[in-house]
XYZ file of C-alpha atoms in Angstrom:
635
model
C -19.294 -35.942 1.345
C -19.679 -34.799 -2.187
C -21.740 -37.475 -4.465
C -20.088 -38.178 -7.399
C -21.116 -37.397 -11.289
C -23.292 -41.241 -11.120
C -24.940 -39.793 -7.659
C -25.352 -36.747 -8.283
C -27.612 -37.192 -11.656
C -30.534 -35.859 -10.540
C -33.628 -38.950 -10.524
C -36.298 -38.389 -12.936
C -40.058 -39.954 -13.203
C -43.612 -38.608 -14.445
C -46.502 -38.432 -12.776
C -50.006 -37.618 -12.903
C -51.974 -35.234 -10.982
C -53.052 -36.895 -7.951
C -50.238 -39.646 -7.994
C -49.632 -41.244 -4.953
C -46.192 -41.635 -4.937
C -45.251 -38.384 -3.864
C -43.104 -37.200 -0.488
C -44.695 -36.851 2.533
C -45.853 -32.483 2.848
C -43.413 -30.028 4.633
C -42.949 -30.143 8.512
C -42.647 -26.654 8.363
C -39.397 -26.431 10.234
C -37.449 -23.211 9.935
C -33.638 -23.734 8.646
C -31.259 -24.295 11.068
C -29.169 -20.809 10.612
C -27.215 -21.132 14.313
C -23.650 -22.263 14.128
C -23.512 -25.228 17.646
C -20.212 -26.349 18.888
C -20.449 -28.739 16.748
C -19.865 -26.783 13.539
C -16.212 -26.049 14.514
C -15.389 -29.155 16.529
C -14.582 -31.226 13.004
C -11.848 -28.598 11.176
C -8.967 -30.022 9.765
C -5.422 -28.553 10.037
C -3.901 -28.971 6.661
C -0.929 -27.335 5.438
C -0.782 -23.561 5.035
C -2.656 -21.832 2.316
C -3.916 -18.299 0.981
C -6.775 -16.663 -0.391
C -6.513 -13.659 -2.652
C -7.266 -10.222 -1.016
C -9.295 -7.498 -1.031
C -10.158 -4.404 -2.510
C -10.375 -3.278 -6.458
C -9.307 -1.114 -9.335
C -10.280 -0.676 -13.252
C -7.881 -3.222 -14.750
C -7.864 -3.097 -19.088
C -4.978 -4.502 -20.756
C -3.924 -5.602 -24.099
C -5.151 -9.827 -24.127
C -1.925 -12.089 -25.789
C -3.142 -15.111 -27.884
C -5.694 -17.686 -26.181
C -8.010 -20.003 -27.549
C -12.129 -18.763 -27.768
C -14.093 -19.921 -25.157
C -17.572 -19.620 -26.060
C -20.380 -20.314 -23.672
C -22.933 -23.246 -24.509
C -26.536 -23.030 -23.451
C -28.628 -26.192 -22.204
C -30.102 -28.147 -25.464
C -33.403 -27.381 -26.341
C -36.017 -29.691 -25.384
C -36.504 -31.011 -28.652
C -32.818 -32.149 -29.119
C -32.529 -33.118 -25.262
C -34.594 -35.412 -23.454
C -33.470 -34.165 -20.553
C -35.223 -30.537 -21.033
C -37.591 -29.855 -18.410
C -41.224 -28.972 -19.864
C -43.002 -25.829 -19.758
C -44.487 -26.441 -15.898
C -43.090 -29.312 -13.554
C -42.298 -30.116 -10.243
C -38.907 -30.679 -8.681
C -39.059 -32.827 -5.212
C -37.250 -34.778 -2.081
C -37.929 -37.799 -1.442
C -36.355 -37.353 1.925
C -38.614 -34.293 3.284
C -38.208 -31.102 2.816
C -34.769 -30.126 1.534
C -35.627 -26.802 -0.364
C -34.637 -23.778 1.607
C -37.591 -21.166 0.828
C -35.258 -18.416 2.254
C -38.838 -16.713 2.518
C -39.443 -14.482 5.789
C -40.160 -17.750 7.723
C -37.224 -19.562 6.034
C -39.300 -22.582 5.808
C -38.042 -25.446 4.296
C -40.227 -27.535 1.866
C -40.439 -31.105 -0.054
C -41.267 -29.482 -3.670
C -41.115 -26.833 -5.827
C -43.080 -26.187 -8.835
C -42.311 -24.209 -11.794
C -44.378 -22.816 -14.780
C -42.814 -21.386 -17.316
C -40.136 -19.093 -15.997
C -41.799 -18.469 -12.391
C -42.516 -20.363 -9.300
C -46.085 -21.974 -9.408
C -46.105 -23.333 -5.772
C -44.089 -25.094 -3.163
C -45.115 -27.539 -0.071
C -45.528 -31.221 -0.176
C -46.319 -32.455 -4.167
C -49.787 -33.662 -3.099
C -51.108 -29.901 -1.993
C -48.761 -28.590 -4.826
C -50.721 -31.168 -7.382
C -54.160 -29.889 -6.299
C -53.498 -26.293 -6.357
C -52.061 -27.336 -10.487
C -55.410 -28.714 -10.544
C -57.779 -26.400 -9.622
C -56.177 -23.429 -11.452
C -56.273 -25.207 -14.529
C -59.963 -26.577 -14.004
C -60.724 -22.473 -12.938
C -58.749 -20.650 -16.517
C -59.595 -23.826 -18.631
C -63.189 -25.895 -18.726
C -61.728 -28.313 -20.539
C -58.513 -29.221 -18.481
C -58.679 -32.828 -16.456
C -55.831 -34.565 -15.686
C -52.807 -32.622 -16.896
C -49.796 -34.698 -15.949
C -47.018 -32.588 -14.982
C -43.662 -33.988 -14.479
C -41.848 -34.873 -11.550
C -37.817 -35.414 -10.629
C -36.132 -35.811 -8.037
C -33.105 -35.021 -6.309
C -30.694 -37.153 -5.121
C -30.504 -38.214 -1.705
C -28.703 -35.578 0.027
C -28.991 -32.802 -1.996
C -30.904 -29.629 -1.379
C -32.194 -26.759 -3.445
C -31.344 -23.272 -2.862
C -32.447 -20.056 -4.701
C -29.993 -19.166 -7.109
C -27.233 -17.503 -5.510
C -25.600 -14.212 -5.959
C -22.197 -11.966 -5.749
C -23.098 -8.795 -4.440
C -19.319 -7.082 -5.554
C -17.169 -8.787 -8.669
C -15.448 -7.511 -12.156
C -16.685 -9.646 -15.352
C -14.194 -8.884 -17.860
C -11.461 -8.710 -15.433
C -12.395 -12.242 -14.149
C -11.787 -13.489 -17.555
C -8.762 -11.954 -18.294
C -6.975 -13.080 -14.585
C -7.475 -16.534 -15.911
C -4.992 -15.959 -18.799
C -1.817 -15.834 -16.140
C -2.710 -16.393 -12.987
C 0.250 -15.695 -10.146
C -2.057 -16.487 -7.246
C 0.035 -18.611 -5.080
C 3.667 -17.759 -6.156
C 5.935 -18.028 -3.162
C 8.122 -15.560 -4.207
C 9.446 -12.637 -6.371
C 11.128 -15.769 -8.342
C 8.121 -17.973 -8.766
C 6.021 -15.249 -10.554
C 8.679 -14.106 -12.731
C 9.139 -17.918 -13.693
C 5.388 -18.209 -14.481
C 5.554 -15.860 -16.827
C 8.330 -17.181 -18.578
C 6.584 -20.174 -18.685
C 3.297 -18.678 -19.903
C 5.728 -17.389 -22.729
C 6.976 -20.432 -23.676
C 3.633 -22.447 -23.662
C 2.103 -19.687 -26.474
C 4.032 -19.737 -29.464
C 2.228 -16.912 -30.906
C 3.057 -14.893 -27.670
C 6.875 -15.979 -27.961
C 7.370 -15.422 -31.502
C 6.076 -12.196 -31.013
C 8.060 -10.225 -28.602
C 5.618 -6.922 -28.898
C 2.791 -8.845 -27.812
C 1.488 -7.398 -24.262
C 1.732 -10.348 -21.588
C -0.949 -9.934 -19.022
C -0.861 -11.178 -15.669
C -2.925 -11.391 -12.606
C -2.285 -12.328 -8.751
C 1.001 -11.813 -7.627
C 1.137 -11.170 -3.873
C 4.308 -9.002 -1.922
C 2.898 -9.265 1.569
C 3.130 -13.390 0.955
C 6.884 -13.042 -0.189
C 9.546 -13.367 2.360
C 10.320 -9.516 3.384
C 7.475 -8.539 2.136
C 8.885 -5.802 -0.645
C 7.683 -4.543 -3.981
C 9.005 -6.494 -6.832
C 10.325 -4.405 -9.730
C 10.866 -3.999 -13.213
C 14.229 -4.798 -12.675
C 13.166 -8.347 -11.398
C 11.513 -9.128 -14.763
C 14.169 -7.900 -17.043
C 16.829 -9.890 -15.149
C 15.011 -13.061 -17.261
C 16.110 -13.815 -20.828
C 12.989 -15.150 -22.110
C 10.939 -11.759 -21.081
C 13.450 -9.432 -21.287
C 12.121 -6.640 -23.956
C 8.725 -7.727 -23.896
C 5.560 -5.353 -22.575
C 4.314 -7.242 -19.187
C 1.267 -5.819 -17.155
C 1.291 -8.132 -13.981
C -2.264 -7.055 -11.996
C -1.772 -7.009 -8.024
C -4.122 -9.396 -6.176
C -5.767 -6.693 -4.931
C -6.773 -4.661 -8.088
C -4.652 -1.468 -6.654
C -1.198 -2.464 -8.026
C 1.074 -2.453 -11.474
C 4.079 -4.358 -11.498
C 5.780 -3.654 -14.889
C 8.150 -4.808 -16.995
C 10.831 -1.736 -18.106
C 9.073 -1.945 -21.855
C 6.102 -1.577 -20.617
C 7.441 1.207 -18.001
C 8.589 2.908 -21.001
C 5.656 3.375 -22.513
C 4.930 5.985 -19.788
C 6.660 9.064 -21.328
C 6.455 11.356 -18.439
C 5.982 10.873 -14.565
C 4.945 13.612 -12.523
C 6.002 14.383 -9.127
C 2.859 12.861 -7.233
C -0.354 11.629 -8.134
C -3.487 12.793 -5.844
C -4.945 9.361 -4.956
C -1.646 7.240 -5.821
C 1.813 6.231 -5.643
C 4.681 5.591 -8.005
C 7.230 3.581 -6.409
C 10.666 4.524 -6.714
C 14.293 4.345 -5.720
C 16.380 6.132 -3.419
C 17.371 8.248 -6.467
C 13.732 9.092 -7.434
C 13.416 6.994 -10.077
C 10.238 4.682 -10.844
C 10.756 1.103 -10.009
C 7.769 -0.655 -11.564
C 5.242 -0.591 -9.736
C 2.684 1.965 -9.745
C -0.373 2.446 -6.450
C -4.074 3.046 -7.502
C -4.581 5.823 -9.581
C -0.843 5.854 -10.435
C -2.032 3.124 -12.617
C -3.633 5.376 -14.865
C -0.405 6.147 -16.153
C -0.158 3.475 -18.225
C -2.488 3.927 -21.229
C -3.552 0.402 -22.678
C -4.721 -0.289 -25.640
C -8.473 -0.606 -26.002
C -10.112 -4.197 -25.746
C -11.641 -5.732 -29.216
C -15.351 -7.427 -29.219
C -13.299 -10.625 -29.084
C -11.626 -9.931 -26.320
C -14.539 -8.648 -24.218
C -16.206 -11.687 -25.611
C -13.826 -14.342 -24.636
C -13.248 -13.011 -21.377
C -16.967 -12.865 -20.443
C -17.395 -16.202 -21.621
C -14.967 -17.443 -19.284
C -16.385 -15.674 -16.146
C -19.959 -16.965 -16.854
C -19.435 -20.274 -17.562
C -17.688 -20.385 -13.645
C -19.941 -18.246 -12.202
C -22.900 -20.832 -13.563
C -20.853 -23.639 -12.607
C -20.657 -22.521 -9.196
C -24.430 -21.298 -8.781
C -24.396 -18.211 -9.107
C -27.304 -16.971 -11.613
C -26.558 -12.960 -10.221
C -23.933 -11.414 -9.944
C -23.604 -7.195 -9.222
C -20.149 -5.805 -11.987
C -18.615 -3.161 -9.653
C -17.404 -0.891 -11.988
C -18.442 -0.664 -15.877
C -16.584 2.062 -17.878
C -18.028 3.781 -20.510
C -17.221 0.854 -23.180
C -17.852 -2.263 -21.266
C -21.342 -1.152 -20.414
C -21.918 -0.829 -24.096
C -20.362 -4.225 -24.494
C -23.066 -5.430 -21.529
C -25.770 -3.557 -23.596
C -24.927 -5.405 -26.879
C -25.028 -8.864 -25.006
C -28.573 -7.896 -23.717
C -30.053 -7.031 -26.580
C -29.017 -10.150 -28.854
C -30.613 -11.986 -25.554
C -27.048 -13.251 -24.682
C -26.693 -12.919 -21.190
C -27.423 -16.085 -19.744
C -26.737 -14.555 -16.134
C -28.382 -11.705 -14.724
C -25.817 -8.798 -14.323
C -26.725 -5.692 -12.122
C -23.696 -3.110 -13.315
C -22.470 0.193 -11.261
C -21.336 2.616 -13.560
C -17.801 3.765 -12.699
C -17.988 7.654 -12.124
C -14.372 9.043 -13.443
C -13.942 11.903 -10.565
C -11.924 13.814 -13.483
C -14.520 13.665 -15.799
C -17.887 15.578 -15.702
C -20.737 14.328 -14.132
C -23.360 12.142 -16.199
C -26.232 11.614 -13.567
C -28.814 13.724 -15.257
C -27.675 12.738 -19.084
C -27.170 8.988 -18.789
C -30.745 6.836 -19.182
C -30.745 3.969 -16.170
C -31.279 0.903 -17.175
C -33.743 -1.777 -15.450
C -33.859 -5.194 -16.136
C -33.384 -4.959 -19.841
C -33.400 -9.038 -20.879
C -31.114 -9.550 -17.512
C -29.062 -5.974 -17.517
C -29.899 -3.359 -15.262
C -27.432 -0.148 -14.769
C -28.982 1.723 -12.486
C -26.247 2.623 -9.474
C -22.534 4.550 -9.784
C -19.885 2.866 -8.525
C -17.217 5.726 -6.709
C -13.700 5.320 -5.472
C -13.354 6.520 -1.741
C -9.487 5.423 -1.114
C -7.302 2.177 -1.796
C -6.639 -1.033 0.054
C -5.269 -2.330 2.997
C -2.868 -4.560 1.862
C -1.390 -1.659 -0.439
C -1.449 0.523 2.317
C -4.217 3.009 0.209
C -7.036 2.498 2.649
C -7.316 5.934 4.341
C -7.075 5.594 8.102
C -7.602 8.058 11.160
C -4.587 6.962 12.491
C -1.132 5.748 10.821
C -0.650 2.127 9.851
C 1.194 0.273 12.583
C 3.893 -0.690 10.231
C 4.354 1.904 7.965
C 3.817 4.896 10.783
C 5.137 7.390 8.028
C 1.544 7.139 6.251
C -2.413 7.039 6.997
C -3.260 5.634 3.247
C -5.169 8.536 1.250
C -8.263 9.513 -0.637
C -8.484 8.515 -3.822
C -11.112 11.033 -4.307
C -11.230 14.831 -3.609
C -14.175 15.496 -0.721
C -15.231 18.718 -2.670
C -15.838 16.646 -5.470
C -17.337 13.758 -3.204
C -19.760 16.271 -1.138
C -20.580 17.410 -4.790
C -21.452 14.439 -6.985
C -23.158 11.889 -4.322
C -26.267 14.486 -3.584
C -26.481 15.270 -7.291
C -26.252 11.363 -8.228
C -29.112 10.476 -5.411
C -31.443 13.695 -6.374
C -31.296 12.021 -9.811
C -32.289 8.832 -8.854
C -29.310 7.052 -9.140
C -28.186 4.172 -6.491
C -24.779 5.363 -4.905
C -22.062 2.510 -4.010
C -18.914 3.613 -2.794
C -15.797 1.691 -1.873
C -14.615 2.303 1.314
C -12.470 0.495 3.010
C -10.331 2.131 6.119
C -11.830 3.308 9.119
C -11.503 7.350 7.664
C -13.031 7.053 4.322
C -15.809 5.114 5.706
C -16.591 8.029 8.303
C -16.094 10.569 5.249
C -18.935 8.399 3.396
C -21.011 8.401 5.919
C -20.230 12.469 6.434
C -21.377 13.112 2.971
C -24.224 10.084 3.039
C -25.790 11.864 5.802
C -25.542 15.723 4.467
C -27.097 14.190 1.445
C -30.436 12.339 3.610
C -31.175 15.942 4.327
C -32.244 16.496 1.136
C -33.429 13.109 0.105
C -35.416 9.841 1.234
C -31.728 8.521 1.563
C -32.837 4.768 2.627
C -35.685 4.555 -0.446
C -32.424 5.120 -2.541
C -30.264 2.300 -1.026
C -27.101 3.519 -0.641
C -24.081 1.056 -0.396
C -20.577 0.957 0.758
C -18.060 -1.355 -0.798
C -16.181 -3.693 1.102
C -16.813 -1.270 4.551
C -14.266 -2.926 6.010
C -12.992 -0.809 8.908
C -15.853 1.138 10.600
C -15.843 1.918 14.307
C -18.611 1.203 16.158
C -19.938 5.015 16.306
C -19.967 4.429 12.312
C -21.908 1.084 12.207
C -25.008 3.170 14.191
C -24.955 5.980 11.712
C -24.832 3.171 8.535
C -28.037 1.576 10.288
C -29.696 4.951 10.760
C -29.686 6.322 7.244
C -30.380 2.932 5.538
C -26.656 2.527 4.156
C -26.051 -1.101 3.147
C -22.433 -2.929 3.637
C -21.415 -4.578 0.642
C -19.124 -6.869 2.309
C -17.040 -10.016 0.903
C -16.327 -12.869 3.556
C -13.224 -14.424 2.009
C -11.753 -10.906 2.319
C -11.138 -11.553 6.121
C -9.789 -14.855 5.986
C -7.246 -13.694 3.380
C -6.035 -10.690 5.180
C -6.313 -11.930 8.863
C -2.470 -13.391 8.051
C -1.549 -9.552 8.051
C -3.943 -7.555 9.247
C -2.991 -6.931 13.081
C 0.585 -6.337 11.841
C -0.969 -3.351 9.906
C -3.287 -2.193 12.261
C -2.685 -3.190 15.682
C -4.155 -5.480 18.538
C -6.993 -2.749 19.227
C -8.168 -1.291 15.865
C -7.487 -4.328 13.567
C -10.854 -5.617 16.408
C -13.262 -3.273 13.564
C -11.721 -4.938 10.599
C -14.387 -7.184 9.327
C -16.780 -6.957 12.291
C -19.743 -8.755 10.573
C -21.487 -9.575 13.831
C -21.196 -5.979 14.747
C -23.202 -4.671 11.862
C -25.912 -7.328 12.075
C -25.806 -6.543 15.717
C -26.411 -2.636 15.551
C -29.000 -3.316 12.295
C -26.534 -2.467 9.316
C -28.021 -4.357 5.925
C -25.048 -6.560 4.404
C -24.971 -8.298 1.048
C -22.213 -10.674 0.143
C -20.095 -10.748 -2.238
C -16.382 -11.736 -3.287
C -14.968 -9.149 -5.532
C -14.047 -11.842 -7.691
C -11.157 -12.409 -9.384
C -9.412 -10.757 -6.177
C -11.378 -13.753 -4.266
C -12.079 -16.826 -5.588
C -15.991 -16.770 -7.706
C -16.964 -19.663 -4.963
C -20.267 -18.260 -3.139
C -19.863 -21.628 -0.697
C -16.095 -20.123 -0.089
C -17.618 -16.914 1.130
C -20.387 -19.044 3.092
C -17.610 -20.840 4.542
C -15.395 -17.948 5.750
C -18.419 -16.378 7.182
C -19.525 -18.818 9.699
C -15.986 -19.962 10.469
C -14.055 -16.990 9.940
C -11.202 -19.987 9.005
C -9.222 -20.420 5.987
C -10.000 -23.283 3.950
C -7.545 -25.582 5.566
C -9.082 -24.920 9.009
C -6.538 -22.473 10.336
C -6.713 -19.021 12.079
C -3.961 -16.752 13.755
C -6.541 -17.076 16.586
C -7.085 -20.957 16.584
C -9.413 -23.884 15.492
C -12.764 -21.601 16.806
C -11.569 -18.711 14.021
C -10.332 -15.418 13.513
C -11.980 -12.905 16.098
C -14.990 -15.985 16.263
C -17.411 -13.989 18.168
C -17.693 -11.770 14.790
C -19.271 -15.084 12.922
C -22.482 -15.181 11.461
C -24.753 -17.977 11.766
C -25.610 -20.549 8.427
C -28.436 -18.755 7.899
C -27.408 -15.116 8.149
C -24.740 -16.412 5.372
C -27.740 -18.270 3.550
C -29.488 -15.032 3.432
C -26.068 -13.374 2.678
C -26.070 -14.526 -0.758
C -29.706 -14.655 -1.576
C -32.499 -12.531 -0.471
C -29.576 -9.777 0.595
C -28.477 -9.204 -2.400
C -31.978 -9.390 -4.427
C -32.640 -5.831 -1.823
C -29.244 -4.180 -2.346
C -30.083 -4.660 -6.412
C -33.498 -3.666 -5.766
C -34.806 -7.118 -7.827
C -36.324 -8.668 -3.994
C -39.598 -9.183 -5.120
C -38.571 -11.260 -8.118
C -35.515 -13.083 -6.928
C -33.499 -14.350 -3.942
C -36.273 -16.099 -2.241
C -38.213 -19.467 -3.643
C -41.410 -18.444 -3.762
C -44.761 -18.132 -5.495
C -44.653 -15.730 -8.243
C -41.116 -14.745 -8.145
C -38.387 -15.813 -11.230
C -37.387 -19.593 -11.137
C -33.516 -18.981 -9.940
C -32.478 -21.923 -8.062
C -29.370 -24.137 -7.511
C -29.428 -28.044 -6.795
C -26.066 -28.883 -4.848
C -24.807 -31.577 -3.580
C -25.050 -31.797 0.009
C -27.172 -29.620 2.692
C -24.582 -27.344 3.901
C -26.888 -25.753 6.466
C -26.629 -28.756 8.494
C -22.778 -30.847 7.198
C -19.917 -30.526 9.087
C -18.097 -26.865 8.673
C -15.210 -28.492 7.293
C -16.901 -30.620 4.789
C -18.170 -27.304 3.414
C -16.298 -26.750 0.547
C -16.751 -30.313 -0.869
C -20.115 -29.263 -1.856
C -20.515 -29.521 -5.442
C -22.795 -27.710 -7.803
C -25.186 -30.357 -9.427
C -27.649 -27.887 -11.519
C -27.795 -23.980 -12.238
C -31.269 -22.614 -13.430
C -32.256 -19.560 -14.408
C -35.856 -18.675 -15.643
C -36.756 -22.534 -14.482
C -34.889 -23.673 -17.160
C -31.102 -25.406 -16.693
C -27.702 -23.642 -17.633
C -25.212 -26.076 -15.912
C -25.409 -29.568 -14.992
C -28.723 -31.405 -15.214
C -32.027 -32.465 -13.517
């Protein structure tokens, strides 16, 4: 169970070197990272529910009026007693509950910091010692340097801080503003935006202001149809007013007929998109990955970029996660990320993929990477492939089961594809494309494996984003030439409800196959494409060793959805760690607790490498670090 806010303040006491009151040293037992019977024999069958889904798409609309949210760092040490000091040790009392995630994923009783690294870990005596003698070797003068020692509480476990291999930052922040996850129907997300209007004053005195939303779901609706413009207009309070309502996938518009006005000219067809319209040819409101193009927004302000990213990383530090990989920075929000950075205000690390425009020219040999620059590093492109399943974009060898008229589509020409990806790798430059059906995965890996002929492909680390249907001929050539999947767990318990329906019994079988790629030696890093998926890394952990939704259920039972595609705790454990340190090239400083590397680690609640699976997701985040020093919570 999750401790509450009086158990989970994390103990504290001093000691000096050579104290006796210190834990017992490390057994030296690995982690338990197999999923027994056991782990699926206690899931609970509560009422229906739904995750967002997957897939992405740039998303930058005009922000109405909210209050400034502005993130707080921990108080100094000289204001706050609770500050930890320069060099200390954080233990167990109960053995070793810090998960090393080191090639042995030991386990270990403590873990010593000095300034922003890892000193040592083992059992406090050894660690104490080893203080010792380095202190007595760079200093003749040092004796008896007392270094501080807490504890965590009695259940809790330490992790290295954990990471999201594949979200949005600015786009997090601004799906908070109207949120229409969850709406049952057409009517319940129109009615949340009239109610969104008539909680803002500002926003309904004004009726010019641009109402943002973000979530709304057809495929959960009953008959499963596009909403329109038509359904927005048809309510007094919004009628007249500019509403941009994002798709919970990222690859959908749904606008309001003054915002659909705003268009002045629709062309016949857009390579890589779809305008949906009516029997008469005329555009209904809703407009298919790069038909969303069409609508030109206004540009964000510094406020708004500033709000927005306050919101995402006060979450994402409340939830653990000290990394976290932006899948798609345009030309201005990387210059927003390099502003942050060099006023030192990034109190997460952000690894960014630069979003290639396929209509612009290319950049590859003009734009400077950057590495690690006071937490930024821009080093990789980010490149659309095709769309998403649930929108039907996700380009397929074979039609979609339901919709036999269509096979999804590239959102990208190949000639331009075969073109830019060698050119991008000769210059050094990390390639991630997304790629989710079954055909634009195989076209990658086509182009992926031209390019190896040219250059040490694997030194480069190629990714795919999301990879989410590959056959089985594909997974061999993505282990072969070094290719890592950038998958996101929660993805496959969201669109399990649907996914067969599109698909079929037979193909929907390489939809998610995460056994399958560890199996035939395919890399994967985790991620959860965030704010499609909830920011949650423990939801991700969850849906990967279940494959369940969070109330327990699957349209193949209590053991989960295709179970024999689960990974064990520890391949998730390693998922959102060490993975994602080697698919952002930052390994040998992060993902791992050991000596030398940064001091990025997470205190939570309970050890969920060994609770019950469906006690999971009561795990609560007790303490954030980054650089050894605390961002959220206490110790």
């Amino acid at each position: 169970m999750a401790l509450s806010s009086t158990e989970g303040a994390v103990q504290r006491t001093t000691s000096l070197v050579g104290s006796s009151s210190s834990p017992q040293s490390s057994s030296g037992r690995s982690a338990n990272g197999h999923a027994s019977k056991s782990d699926h024999s206690h899931t609970k069958k509560p009422p229906q529910s739904r995750f967002l889904t997957s897939g992405f798409s740039k998303f930058l609309v005009v922000s109405a009026v909210l209050a400034y949210f502005s993130w707080k760092p921990a108080p100094s040490r000289s204001r706050e007693a609770n500050a930890l000091p320069d060099a200390y040790v954080l233990c167990s009392r109960n053995g070793p509950a810090i998960y090393t995630v080191d090639e042995q994923n030991r386990k270990v009783s403590c873990l010593a910091v000095n300034e922003s690294r890892i000193f040592d870990t083992g059992d406090l005596d050894s660690i104490q010692s080893n203080w010792l003698s380095r202190r007595v070797s760079t200093d003749s003068n040092a004796s008896g340097f007392p270094l501080e020692v807490r504890y965590i509480p009695e259940g809790a476990i330490i992790l290295p801080g954990m990471s999201d291999s594949h979200g949005h930052t600015l786009e997090y922040g601004a799906s908070r503003q109207l949120p229409l996850e969850g709406a049952k129907d057409v009517h319940a997300a129109v009615r949340r935006v009239r109610d969104f209007i008539r909680q803002n004053p500002e926003v309904e005195r004004d009726k010019t202001a641009a109402i943002e939303g973000w979530g709304w779901d057809h495929t959960a609706w009953p008959g499963e149809e596009l909403p329109t413009s038509a359904d927005l207009e048809a309510d007094p309070v919004i009628r007249g007013r500019p509403v941009i309502l994002q798709s919970k996938d990222g690859h959908a518009l749904w606008l309001s007929p003054t915002a659909l006005q705003t268009i002045k000219e629709f062309p016949d067809t857009v390579e890589g998109g779809i305008i949906a319209r009516d029997e008469q040819g005329i555009p209904t409101g809703v407009l298919l990955d790069k038909a969303q193009d069409l609508l030109k927004k206004a540009p964000l302000t510094e406020h708004d970029r500033i709000r927005r990213f306050n919101i995402a990383v006060n979450d994402a530090l409340s939830k653990g996660l000290t990394t976290f990989h932006d899948a798609g920075f345009d030309p201005a929000s990387l210059a927003f990320f390099k502003r942050q950075a060099s006023k030192g205000n990034l109190p997460v690390r952000i690894y960014g993929m630069t979003y290639f425009n396929d209509t612009a020219s290319y950049w590859g040999d003009k734009n400077p990477k950057i590495i690690d620059d006071n937490r930024l590093t821009a080093r990789s492109v980010k490149i659309f492939a095709d769309g998403a399943l649930r929108s039907g974009g996700a380009a397929l060898y074979e039609p979609y089961d339901d919709h036999p008229e269509t096979h999804g589509f590239m959102r990208i020409d190949m000639e331009v594809l075969s073109s830019v990806v060698p050119r991008f790798l000769k210059d050094g430059w990390q390639v991630n494309i997304h790629a989710i059906g079954d055909r634009a995965n195989g076209l990658v890996l086509d182009v992926l494996e031209a390019a190896s002929k040219e250059v040490d492909l694997s030194s480069l680390r190629p990714r795919i984003e999301h990879a989410q249907i590959i056959l089985e001929r594909d997974l061999k050539r993505m282990a072969k030439l070094g290719v890592i999947a950038s998958i996101q767990p929660t993805h496959a318990v969201s669109d399990m409800w649907y996914a067969q329906d599109r698909l079929g019994p037979e193909r929907v079988k390489n939809l998610y196959a995460f056994r399958s790629m560890l199996d035939n030696g395919v890399r994967i890093a985790h991620g959860s494409d965030f704010p499609v998926e909830d920011m949650n890394p423990l939801a991700g952990f969850y849906a990967a060793v279940t494959r369940l939704s969070p109330d327990g259920r699957s349209p193949h039972g209590e053991q989960g959805w295709f179970p024999e595609q689960r990974l064990t705790r520890l391949e998730a454990l390693r998922g959102m760690t060490i993975d994602p340190a080697y698919a952002s090239f930052t390994e040998d400083n992060l993902g791992s607790l050991i000596p030398g590397k940064l001091a990025d680690f997470v205190v939570l609640s309970q050890d969920i490498m060994e609770v019950p699976v469906d006690t999971i997701l009561e795990t609560t985040v007790l303490a954030t670090a980054l650089d050894g020093k605390v961002v959220h919570g206490e110790i």
